[in-house]
mmCIF file of N, CA and C in Angstrom:
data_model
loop_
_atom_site.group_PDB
_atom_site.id
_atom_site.type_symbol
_atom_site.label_atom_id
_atom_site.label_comp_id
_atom_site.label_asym_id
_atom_site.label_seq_id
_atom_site.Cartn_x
_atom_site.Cartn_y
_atom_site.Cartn_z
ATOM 1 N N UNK Y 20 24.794 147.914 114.213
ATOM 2 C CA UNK Y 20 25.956 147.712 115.053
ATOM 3 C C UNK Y 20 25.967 148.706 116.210
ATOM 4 N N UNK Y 21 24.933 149.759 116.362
ATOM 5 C CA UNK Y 21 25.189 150.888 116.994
ATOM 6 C C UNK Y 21 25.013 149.979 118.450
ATOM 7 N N UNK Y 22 23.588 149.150 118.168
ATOM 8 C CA UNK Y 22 22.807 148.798 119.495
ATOM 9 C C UNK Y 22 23.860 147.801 120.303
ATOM 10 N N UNK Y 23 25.010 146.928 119.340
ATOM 11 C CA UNK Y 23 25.715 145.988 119.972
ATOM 12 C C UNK Y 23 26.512 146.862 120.757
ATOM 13 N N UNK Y 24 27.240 147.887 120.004
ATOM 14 C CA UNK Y 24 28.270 148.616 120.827
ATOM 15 C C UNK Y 24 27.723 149.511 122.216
ATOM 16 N N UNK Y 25 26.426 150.156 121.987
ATOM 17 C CA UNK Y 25 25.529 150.134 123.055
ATOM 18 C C UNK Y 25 25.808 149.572 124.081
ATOM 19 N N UNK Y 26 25.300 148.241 123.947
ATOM 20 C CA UNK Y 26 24.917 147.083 125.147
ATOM 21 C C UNK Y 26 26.238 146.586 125.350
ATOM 22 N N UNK Y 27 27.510 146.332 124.645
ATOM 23 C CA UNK Y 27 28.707 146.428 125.010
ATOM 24 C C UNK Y 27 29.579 147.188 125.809
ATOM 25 N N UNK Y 28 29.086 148.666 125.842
ATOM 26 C CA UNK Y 28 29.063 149.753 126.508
ATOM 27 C C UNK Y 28 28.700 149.606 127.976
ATOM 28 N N UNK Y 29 27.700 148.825 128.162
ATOM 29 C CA UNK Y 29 26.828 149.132 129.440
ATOM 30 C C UNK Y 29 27.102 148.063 130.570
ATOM 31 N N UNK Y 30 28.136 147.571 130.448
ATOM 32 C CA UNK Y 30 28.807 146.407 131.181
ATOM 33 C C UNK Y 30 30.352 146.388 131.313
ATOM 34 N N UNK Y 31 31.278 146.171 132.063
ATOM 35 C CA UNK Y 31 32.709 145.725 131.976
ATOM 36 C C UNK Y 31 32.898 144.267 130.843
ATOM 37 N N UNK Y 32 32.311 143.343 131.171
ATOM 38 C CA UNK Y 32 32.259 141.908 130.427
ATOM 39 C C UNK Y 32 30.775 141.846 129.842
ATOM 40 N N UNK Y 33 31.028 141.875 128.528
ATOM 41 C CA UNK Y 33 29.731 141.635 127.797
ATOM 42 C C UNK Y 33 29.818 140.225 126.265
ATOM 43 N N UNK Y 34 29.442 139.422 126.486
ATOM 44 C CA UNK Y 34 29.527 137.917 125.980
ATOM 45 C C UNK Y 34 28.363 137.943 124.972
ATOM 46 N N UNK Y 35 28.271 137.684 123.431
ATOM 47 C CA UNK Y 35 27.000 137.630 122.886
ATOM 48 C C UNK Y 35 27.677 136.066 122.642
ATOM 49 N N UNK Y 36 26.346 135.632 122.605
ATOM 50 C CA UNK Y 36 26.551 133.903 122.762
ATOM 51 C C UNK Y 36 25.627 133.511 121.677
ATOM 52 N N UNK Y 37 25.477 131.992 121.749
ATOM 53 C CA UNK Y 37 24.076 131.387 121.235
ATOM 54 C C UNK Y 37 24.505 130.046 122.136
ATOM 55 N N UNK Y 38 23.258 129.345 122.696
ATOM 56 C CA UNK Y 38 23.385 128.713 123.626
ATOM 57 C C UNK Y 38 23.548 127.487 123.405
ATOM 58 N N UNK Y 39 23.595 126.853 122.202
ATOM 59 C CA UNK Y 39 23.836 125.393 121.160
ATOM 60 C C UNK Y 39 25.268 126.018 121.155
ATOM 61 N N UNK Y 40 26.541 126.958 121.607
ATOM 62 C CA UNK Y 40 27.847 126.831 120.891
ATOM 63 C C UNK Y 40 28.686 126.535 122.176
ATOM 64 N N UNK Y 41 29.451 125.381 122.260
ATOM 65 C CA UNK Y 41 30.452 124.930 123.258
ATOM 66 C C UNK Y 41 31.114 126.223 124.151
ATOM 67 N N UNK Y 42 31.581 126.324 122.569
ATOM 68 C CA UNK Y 42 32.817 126.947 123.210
ATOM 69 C C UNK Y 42 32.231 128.474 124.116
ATOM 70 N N UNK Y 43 31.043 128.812 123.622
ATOM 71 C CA UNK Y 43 30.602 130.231 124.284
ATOM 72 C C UNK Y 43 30.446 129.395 125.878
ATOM 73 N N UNK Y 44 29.457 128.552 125.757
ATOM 74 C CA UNK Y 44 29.485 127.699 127.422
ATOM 75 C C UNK Y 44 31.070 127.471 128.135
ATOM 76 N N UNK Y 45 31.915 127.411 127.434
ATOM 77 C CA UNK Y 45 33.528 127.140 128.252
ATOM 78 C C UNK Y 45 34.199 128.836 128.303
ATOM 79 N N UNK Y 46 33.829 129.401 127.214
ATOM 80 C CA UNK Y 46 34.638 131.188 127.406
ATOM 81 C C UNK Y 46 33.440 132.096 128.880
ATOM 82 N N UNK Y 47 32.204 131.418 128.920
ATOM 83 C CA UNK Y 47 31.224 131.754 129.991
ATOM 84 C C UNK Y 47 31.831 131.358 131.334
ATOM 85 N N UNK Y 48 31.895 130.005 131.612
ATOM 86 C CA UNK Y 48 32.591 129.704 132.650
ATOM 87 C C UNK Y 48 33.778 130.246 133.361
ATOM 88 N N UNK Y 49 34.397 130.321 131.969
ATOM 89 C CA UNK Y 49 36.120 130.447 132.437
ATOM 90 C C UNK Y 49 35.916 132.171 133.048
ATOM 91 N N UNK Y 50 35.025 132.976 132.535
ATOM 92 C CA UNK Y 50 34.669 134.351 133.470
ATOM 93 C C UNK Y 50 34.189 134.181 134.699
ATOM 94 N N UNK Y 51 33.338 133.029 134.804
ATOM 95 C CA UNK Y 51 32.778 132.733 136.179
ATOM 96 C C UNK Y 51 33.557 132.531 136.956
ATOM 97 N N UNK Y 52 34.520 131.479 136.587
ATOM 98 C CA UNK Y 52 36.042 130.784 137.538
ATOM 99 C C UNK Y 52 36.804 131.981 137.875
ATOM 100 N N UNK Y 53 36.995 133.184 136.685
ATOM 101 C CA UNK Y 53 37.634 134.656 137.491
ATOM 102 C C UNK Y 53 36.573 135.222 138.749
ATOM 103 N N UNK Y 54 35.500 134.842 139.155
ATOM 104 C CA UNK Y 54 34.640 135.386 139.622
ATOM 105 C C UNK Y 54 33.793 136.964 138.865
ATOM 106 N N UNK Y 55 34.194 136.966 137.548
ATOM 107 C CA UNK Y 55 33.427 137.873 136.561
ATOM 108 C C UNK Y 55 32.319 137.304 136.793
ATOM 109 N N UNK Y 56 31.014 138.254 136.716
ATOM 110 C CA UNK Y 56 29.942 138.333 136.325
ATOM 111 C C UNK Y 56 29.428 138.644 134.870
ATOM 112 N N UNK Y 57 29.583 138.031 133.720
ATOM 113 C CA UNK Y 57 29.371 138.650 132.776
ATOM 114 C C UNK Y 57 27.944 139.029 132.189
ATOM 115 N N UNK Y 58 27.728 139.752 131.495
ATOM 116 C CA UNK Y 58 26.839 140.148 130.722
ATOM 117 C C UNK Y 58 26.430 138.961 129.172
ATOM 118 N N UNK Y 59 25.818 137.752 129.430
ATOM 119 C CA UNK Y 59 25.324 137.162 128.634
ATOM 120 C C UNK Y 59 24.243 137.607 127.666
ATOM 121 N N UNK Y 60 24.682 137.656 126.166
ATOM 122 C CA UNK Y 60 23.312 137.839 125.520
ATOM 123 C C UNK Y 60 23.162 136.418 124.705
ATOM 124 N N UNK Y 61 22.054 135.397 124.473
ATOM 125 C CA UNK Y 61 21.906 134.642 124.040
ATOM 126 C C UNK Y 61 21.275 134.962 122.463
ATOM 127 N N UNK Y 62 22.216 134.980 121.238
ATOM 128 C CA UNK Y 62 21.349 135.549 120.470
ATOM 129 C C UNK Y 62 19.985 134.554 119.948
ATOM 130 N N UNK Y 63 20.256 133.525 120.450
ATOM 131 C CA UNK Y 63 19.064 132.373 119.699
ATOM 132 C C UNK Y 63 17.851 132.969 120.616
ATOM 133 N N UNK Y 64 18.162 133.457 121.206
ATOM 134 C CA UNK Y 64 17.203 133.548 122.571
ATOM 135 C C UNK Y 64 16.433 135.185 123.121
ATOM 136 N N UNK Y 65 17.176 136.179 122.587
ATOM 137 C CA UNK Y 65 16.623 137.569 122.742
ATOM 138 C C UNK Y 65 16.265 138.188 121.080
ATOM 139 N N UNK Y 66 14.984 138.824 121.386
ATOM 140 C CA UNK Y 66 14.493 139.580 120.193
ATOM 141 C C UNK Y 66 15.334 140.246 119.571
ATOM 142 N N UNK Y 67 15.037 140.260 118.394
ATOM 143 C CA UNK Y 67 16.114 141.118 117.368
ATOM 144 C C UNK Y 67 17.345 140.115 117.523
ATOM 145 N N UNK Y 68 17.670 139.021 117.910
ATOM 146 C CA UNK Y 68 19.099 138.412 118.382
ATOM 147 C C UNK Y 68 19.582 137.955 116.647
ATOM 148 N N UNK Y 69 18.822 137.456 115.918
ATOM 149 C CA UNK Y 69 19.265 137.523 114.880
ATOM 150 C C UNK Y 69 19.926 138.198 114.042
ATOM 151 N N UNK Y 70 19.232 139.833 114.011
ATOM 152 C CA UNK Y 70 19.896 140.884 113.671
ATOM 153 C C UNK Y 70 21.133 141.054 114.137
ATOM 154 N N UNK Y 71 21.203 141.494 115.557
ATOM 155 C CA UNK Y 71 22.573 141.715 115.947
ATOM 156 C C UNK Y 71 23.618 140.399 115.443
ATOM 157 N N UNK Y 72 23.368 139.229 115.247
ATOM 158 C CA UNK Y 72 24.442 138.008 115.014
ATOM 159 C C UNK Y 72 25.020 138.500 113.407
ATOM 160 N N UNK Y 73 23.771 139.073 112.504
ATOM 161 C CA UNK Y 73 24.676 139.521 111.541
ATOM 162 C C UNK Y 73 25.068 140.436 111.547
ATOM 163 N N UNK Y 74 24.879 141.425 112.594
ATOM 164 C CA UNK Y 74 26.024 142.762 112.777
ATOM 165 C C UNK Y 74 27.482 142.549 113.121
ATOM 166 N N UNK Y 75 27.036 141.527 114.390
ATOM 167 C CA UNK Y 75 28.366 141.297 114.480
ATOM 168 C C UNK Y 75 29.360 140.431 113.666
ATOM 169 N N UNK Y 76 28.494 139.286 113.012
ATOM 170 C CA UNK Y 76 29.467 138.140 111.840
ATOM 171 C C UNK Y 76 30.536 139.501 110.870
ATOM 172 N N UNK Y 77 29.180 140.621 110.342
ATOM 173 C CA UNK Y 77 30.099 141.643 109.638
ATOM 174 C C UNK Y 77 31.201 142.149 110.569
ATOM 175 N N UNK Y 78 30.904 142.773 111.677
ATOM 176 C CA UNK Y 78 32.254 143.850 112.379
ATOM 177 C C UNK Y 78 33.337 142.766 112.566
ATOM 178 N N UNK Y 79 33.283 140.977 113.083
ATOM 179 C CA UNK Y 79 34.097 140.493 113.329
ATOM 180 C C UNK Y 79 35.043 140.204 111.588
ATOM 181 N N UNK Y 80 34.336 140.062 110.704
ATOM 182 C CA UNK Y 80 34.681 139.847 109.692
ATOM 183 C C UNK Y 80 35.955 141.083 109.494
ATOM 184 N N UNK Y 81 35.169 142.094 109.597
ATOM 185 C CA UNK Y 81 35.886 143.280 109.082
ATOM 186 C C UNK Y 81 37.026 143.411 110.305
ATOM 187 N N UNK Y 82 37.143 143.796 111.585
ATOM 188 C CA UNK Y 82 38.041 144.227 112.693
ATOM 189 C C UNK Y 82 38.860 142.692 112.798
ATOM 190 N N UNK Y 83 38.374 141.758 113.194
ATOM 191 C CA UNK Y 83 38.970 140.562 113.475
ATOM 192 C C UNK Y 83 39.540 139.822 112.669
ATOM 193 N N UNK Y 84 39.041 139.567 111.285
ATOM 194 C CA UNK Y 84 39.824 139.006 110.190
ATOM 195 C C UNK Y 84 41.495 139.355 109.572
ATOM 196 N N UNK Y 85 41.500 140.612 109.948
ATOM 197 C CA UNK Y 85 42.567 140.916 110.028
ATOM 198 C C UNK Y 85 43.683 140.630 110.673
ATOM 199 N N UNK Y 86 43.364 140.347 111.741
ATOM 200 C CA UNK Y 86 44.184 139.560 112.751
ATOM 201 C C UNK Y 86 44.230 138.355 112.707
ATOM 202 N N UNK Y 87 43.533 137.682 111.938
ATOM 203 C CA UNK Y 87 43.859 135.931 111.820
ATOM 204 C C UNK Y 87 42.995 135.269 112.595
ATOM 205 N N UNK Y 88 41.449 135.966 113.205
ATOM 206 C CA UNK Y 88 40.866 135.484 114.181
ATOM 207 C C UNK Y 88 39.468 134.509 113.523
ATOM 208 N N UNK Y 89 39.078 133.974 113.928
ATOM 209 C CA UNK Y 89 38.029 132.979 113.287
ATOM 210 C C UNK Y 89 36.849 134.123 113.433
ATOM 211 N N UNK Y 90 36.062 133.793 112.229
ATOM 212 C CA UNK Y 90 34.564 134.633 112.698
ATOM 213 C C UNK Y 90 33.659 133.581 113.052
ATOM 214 N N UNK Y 91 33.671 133.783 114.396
ATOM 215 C CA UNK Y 91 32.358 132.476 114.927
ATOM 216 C C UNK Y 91 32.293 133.109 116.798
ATOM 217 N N UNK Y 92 31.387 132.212 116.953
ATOM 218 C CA UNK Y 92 30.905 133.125 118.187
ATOM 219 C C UNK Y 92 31.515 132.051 119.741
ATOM 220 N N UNK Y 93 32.015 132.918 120.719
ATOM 221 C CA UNK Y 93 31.830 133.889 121.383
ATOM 222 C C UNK Y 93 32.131 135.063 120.938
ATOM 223 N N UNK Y 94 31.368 136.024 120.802
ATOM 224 C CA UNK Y 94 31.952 137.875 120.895
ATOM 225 C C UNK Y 94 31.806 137.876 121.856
ATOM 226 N N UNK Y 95 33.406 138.492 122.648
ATOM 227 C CA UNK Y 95 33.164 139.090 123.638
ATOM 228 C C UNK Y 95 33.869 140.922 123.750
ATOM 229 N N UNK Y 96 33.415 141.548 124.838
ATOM 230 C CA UNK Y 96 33.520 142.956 124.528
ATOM 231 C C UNK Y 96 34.037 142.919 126.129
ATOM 232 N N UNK Y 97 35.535 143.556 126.664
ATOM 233 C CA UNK Y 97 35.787 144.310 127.984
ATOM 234 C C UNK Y 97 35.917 145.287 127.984
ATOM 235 N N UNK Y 98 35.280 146.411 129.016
ATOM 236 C CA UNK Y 98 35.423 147.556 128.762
ATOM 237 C C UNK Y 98 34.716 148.047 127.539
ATOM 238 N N UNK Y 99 33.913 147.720 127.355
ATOM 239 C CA UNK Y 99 33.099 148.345 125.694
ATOM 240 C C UNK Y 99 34.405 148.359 124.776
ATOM 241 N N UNK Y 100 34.845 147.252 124.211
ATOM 242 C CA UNK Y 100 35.892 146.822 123.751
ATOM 243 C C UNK Y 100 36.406 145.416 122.874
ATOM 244 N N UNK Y 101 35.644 145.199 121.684
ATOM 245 C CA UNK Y 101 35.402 144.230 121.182
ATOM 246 C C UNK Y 101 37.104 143.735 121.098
ATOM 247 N N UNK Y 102 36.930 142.460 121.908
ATOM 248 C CA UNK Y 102 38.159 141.565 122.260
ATOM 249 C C UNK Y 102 38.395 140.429 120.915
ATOM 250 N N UNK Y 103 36.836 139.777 120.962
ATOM 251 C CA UNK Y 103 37.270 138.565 119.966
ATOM 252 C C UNK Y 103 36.693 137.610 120.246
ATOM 253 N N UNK Y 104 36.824 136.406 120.134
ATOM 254 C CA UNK Y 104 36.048 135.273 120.273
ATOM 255 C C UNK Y 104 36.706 134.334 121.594
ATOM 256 N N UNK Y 105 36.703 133.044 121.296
ATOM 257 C CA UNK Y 105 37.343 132.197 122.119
ATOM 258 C C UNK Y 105 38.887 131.923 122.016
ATOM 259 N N UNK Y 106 38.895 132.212 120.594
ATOM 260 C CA UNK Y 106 40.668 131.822 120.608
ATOM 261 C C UNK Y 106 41.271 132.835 121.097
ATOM 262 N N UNK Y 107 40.864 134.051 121.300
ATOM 263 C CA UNK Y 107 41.479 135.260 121.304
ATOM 264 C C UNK Y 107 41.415 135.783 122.922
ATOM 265 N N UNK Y 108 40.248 135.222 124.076
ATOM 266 C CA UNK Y 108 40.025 134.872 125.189
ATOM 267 C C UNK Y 108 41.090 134.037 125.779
ATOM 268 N N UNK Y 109 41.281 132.923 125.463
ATOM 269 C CA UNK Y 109 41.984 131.964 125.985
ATOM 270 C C UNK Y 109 43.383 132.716 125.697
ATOM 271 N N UNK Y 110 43.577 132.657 124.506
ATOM 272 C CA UNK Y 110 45.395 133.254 124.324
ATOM 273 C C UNK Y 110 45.660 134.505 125.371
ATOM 274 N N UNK Y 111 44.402 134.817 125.654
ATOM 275 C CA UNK Y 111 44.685 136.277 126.793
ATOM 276 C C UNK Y 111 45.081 135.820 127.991
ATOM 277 N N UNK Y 112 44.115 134.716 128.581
ATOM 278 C CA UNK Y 112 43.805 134.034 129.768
ATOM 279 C C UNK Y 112 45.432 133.084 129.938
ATOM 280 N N UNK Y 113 46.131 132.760 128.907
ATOM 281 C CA UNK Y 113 47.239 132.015 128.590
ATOM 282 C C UNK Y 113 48.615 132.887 129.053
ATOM 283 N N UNK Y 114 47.997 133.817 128.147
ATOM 284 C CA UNK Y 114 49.343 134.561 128.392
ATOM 285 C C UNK Y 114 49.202 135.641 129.825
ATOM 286 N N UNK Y 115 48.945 135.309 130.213
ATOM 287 C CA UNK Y 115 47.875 136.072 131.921
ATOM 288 C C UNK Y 115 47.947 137.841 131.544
ATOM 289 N N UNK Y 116 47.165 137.669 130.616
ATOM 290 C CA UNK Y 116 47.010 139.176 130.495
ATOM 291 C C UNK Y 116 45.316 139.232 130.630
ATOM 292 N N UNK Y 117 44.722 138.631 130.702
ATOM 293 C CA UNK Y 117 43.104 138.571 130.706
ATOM 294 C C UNK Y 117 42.804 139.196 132.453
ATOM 295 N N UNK Y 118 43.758 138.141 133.238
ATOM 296 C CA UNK Y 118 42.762 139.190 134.158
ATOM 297 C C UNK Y 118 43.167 140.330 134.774
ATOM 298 N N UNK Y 119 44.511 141.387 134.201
ATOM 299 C CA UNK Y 119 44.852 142.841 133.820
ATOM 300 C C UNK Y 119 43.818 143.426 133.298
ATOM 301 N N UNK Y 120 42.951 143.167 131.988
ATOM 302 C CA UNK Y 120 42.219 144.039 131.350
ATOM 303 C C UNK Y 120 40.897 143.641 131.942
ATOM 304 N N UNK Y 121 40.678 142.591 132.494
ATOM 305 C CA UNK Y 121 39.601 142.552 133.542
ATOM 306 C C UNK Y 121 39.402 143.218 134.650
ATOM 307 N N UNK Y 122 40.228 143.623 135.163
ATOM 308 C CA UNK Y 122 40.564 144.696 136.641
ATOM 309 C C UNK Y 122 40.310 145.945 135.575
ATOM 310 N N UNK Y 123 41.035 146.115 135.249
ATOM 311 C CA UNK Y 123 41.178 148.029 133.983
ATOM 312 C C UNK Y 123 39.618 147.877 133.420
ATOM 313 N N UNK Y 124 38.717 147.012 133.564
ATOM 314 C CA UNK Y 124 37.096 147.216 133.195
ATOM 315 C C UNK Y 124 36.468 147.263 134.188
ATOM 316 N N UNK Y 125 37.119 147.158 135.174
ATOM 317 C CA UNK Y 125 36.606 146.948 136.985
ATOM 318 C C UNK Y 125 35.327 145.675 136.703
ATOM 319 N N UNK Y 126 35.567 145.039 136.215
ATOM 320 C CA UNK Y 126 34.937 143.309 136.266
ATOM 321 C C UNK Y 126 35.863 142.261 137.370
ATOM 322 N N UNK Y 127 36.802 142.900 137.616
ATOM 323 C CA UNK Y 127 37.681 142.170 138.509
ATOM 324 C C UNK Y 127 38.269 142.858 139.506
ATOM 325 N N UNK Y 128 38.187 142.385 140.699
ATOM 326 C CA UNK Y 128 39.141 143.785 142.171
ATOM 327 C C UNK Y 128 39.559 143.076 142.783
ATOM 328 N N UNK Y 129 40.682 141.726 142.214
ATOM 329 C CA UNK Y 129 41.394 141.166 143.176
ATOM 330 C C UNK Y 129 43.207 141.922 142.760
#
Protein backbone atom coordinates (compact mmCIF):
# COMPACT_ATOMS: atom_id res chain seq x y z
CA UNK A 1 0.00 0.00 0.00
CA UNK A 2 3.05 2.19 0.57
CA UNK A 3 3.66 2.40 -3.42
CA UNK A 4 -0.26 3.35 -4.00
CA UNK A 5 -0.08 6.12 -1.45
CA UNK A 6 3.24 7.05 -3.14
CA UNK A 7 1.88 7.50 -6.60
CA UNK A 8 -1.25 9.05 -4.99
CA UNK A 9 1.05 11.48 -3.49
CA UNK A 10 2.64 12.57 -6.69
CA UNK A 11 -0.37 14.11 -8.41
CA UNK A 12 -3.45 16.47 -7.27
CA UNK A 13 -6.04 13.80 -9.11
CA UNK A 14 -4.87 10.33 -9.12
CA UNK A 15 -7.60 7.60 -10.61
CA UNK A 16 -6.52 3.75 -10.37
CA UNK A 17 -8.82 2.27 -12.95
CA UNK A 18 -9.08 -0.98 -15.00
CA UNK A 19 -10.08 -0.20 -18.43
CA UNK A 20 -13.09 -3.02 -18.96
CA UNK A 21 -14.94 -0.82 -15.80
CA UNK A 22 -17.72 1.80 -17.01
CA UNK A 23 -17.98 3.55 -14.46
CA UNK A 24 -13.97 4.35 -14.08
CA UNK A 25 -14.46 5.57 -18.05
CA UNK A 26 -17.55 8.06 -16.79
CA UNK A 27 -15.64 9.18 -13.12
CA UNK A 28 -12.45 9.77 -15.97
CA UNK A 29 -14.42 11.97 -18.08
CA UNK A 30 -16.40 13.77 -15.65
CA UNK A 31 -12.51 15.11 -14.46
CA UNK A 32 -11.88 15.88 -18.00
CA UNK A 33 -15.31 17.98 -18.33
CA UNK A 34 -13.74 19.93 -14.98
CA UNK A 35 -10.80 20.42 -17.25
CA UNK A 36 -8.70 18.10 -14.55
CA UNK A 37 -5.97 16.34 -15.92
CA UNK A 38 -5.91 13.27 -14.03
CA UNK A 39 -3.42 10.82 -13.22
CA UNK A 40 -4.77 7.45 -14.76
CA UNK A 41 -3.37 4.14 -13.62
CA UNK A 42 -4.85 1.25 -15.59
CA UNK A 43 -4.39 -1.64 -13.29
CA UNK A 44 -5.12 -4.38 -16.09
CA UNK A 45 -2.55 -2.60 -17.90
CA UNK A 46 0.69 -1.49 -15.70
CA UNK A 47 3.18 -3.99 -14.07
CA UNK A 48 2.67 -5.01 -10.65
CA UNK A 49 -1.15 -3.56 -11.43
CA UNK A 50 -2.43 -6.60 -9.96
CA UNK A 51 -0.73 -6.23 -6.78
CA UNK A 52 -1.66 -2.80 -6.13
CA UNK A 53 -5.70 -3.80 -7.04
CA UNK A 54 -5.36 -6.03 -3.99
CA UNK A 55 -3.85 -3.36 -1.89
CA UNK A 56 -6.24 -1.28 -2.58
CA UNK A 57 -9.63 -3.86 -2.58
CA UNK A 58 -7.98 -4.25 1.25
CA UNK A 59 -7.52 -0.28 2.26
CA UNK A 60 -11.00 0.36 0.51
CA UNK A 61 -12.43 -2.52 2.43
CA UNK A 62 -10.98 -1.35 5.61
CA UNK A 63 -11.26 2.94 5.32
CA UNK A 64 -14.34 2.89 2.99
CA UNK A 65 -16.54 0.16 4.26
CA UNK A 66 -17.16 1.97 7.01
CA UNK A 67 -18.80 4.56 5.44
CA UNK A 68 -21.25 2.51 3.45
CA UNK A 69 -19.09 2.82 0.29
CA UNK A 70 -18.99 -0.08 -2.30
CA UNK A 71 -15.50 -1.75 -2.69
CA UNK A 72 -15.11 -1.69 -6.48
CA UNK A 73 -13.13 0.44 -8.63
CA UNK A 74 -12.74 3.74 -9.45
CA UNK A 75 -10.13 4.64 -6.54
CA UNK A 76 -9.70 7.84 -6.66
CA UNK A 77 -7.12 9.95 -4.47
CA UNK A 78 -7.22 14.29 -4.36
CA UNK A 79 -4.58 15.76 -2.89
CA UNK A 80 -2.89 12.36 -1.86
CA UNK A 81 -6.21 11.68 -0.31
CA UNK A 82 -8.08 8.55 -0.80
CA UNK A 83 -11.69 9.95 -1.70
CA UNK A 84 -13.52 6.71 -2.82
CA UNK A 85 -14.91 5.34 -5.75
CA UNK A 86 -17.66 6.52 -8.11
CA UNK A 87 -20.49 6.81 -5.78
CA UNK A 88 -18.56 8.84 -3.53
CA UNK A 89 -17.20 11.17 -6.71
CA UNK A 90 -20.47 11.87 -8.02
CA UNK A 91 -22.22 12.60 -4.49
CA UNK A 92 -19.23 15.20 -4.29
CA UNK A 93 -19.71 16.49 -7.86
CA UNK A 94 -23.71 16.59 -6.73
CA UNK A 95 -23.44 18.26 -3.89
CA UNK A 96 -20.80 20.88 -5.64
CA UNK A 97 -18.26 20.26 -3.28
CA UNK A 98 -15.91 18.32 -5.81
CA UNK A 99 -14.70 21.15 -7.52
CA UNK A 100 -13.67 23.04 -3.89
CA UNK A 101 -11.38 20.11 -3.10
CA UNK A 102 -10.24 20.14 -6.64
CA UNK A 103 -8.94 23.80 -6.49
CA UNK A 104 -7.46 22.98 -2.53
CA UNK A 105 -5.29 20.08 -4.72
CA UNK A 106 -4.54 22.84 -7.27
CA UNK A 107 -6.02 20.30 -10.09
CA UNK A 108 -8.38 23.12 -10.66
CA UNK A 109 -7.70 27.32 -10.91
CA UNK A 110 -10.95 28.43 -12.01
Amino acid sequence: MDRVFQLAAERPVVVFSKSTCCMCHTINTLFFDFGVNPTVYELDHIPGGREIEQALAREIEHALARHGAANDFPVVFIGGNLVGGANEIMTLHLNGSLSGMLKRAGALWL
